[in-house]
Amino acid sequence: AVKAFVIFSGLCVIVVDTVERPEDIDIIRAREAKTRAEERLKQKQSRLQYYHTQAALSRAMARLKVTSKYVKK
């Protein structure tokens, strides 16, 4: 999550909790996480479990999107 950002003199500084560089993302693991989350969404879940599953799916999809843009295959 973004904690804060400041723009000054044409420079943008963003403060976040965590960062993943595209080259550090394991594509196979991200695909597996996406598949697991999609399967869990098909099952009956509590509201909290549903939100956790949605978050997991969003993370996996974001990782795959970043790797498809920046990592050479």
GROMACS .gro file of C-alpha atoms in nm:
model
   73
    1ALA     CA    1   0.000   0.000   0.000
    2VAL     CA    2   0.119   0.350  -0.078
    3LYS     CA    3   0.194   0.535   0.244
    4ALA     CA    4   0.270   0.875   0.094
    5PHE     CA    5   0.395   1.048  -0.216
    6VAL     CA    6   0.549   1.386  -0.275
    7ILE     CA    7   0.619   1.567  -0.600
    8PHE     CA    8   0.879   1.842  -0.605
    9SER     CA    9   1.111   1.980  -0.871
   10GLY     CA   10   0.983   1.724  -1.123
   11LEU     CA   11   1.072   1.433  -0.894
   12CYS     CA   12   0.811   1.201  -0.747
   13VAL     CA   13   0.890   1.014  -0.424
   14ILE     CA   14   0.661   0.726  -0.327
   15VAL     CA   15   0.679   0.556   0.013
   16VAL     CA   16   0.543   0.199   0.022
   17ASP     CA   17   0.547  -0.105   0.252
   18THR     CA   18   0.686  -0.351  -0.001
   19VAL     CA   19   0.828  -0.354  -0.351
   20GLU     CA   20   0.878  -0.638  -0.597
   21ARG     CA   21   1.107  -0.589  -0.893
   22PRO     CA   22   0.979  -0.756  -1.210
   23GLU     CA   23   1.290  -0.973  -1.240
   24ASP     CA   24   1.233  -1.107  -0.886
   25ILE     CA   25   0.882  -1.236  -0.958
   26ASP     CA   26   0.847  -1.611  -1.010
   27ILE     CA   27   0.611  -1.635  -1.307
   28ILE     CA   28   0.520  -2.000  -1.248
   29ARG     CA   29   0.438  -1.930  -0.885
   30ALA     CA   30   0.226  -1.629  -0.982
   31ARG     CA   31   0.032  -1.839  -1.236
   32GLU     CA   32  -0.027  -2.107  -0.974
   33ALA     CA   33  -0.145  -1.847  -0.722
   34LYS     CA   34  -0.386  -1.706  -0.980
   35THR     CA   35  -0.527  -2.051  -1.053
   36ARG     CA   36  -0.567  -2.128  -0.681
   37ALA     CA   37  -0.747  -1.800  -0.618
   38GLU     CA   38  -0.979  -1.854  -0.914
   39GLU     CA   39  -1.065  -2.202  -0.785
   40ARG     CA   40  -1.130  -2.069  -0.434
   41LEU     CA   41  -1.365  -1.806  -0.576
   42LYS     CA   42  -1.581  -2.089  -0.713
   43GLN     CA   43  -1.626  -2.230  -0.361
   44LYS     CA   44  -1.856  -2.108  -0.088
   45GLN     CA   45  -1.665  -1.877   0.145
   46SER     CA   46  -1.726  -1.636   0.428
   47ARG     CA   47  -1.717  -1.269   0.337
   48LEU     CA   48  -1.371  -1.231   0.492
   49GLN     CA   49  -1.238  -1.534   0.302
   50TYR     CA   50  -1.385  -1.391  -0.018
   51TYR     CA   51  -1.202  -1.061   0.034
   52HIS     CA   52  -0.875  -1.243   0.107
   53THR     CA   53  -0.919  -1.452  -0.207
   54GLN     CA   54  -0.993  -1.141  -0.416
   55ALA     CA   55  -0.677  -0.979  -0.278
   56ALA     CA   56  -0.471  -1.288  -0.361
   57LEU     CA   57  -0.611  -1.294  -0.714
   58SER     CA   58  -0.537  -0.923  -0.759
   59ARG     CA   59  -0.176  -0.969  -0.642
   60ALA     CA   60  -0.121  -1.263  -0.875
   61MET     CA   61  -0.269  -1.078  -1.171
   62ALA     CA   62  -0.061  -0.768  -1.097
   63ARG     CA   63   0.255  -0.979  -1.081
   64LEU     CA   64   0.175  -1.145  -1.412
   65LYS     CA   65   0.098  -0.809  -1.573
   66VAL     CA   66   0.429  -0.662  -1.459
   67THR     CA   67   0.630  -0.963  -1.571
   68SER     CA   68   0.466  -0.963  -1.913
   69LYS     CA   69   0.571  -0.600  -1.962
   70TYR     CA   70   0.923  -0.599  -1.822
   71VAL     CA   71   1.075  -0.946  -1.805
   72LYS     CA   72   1.229  -1.085  -2.122
   73LYS     CA   73   1.132  -1.446  -2.185
   0.00000   0.00000   0.00000
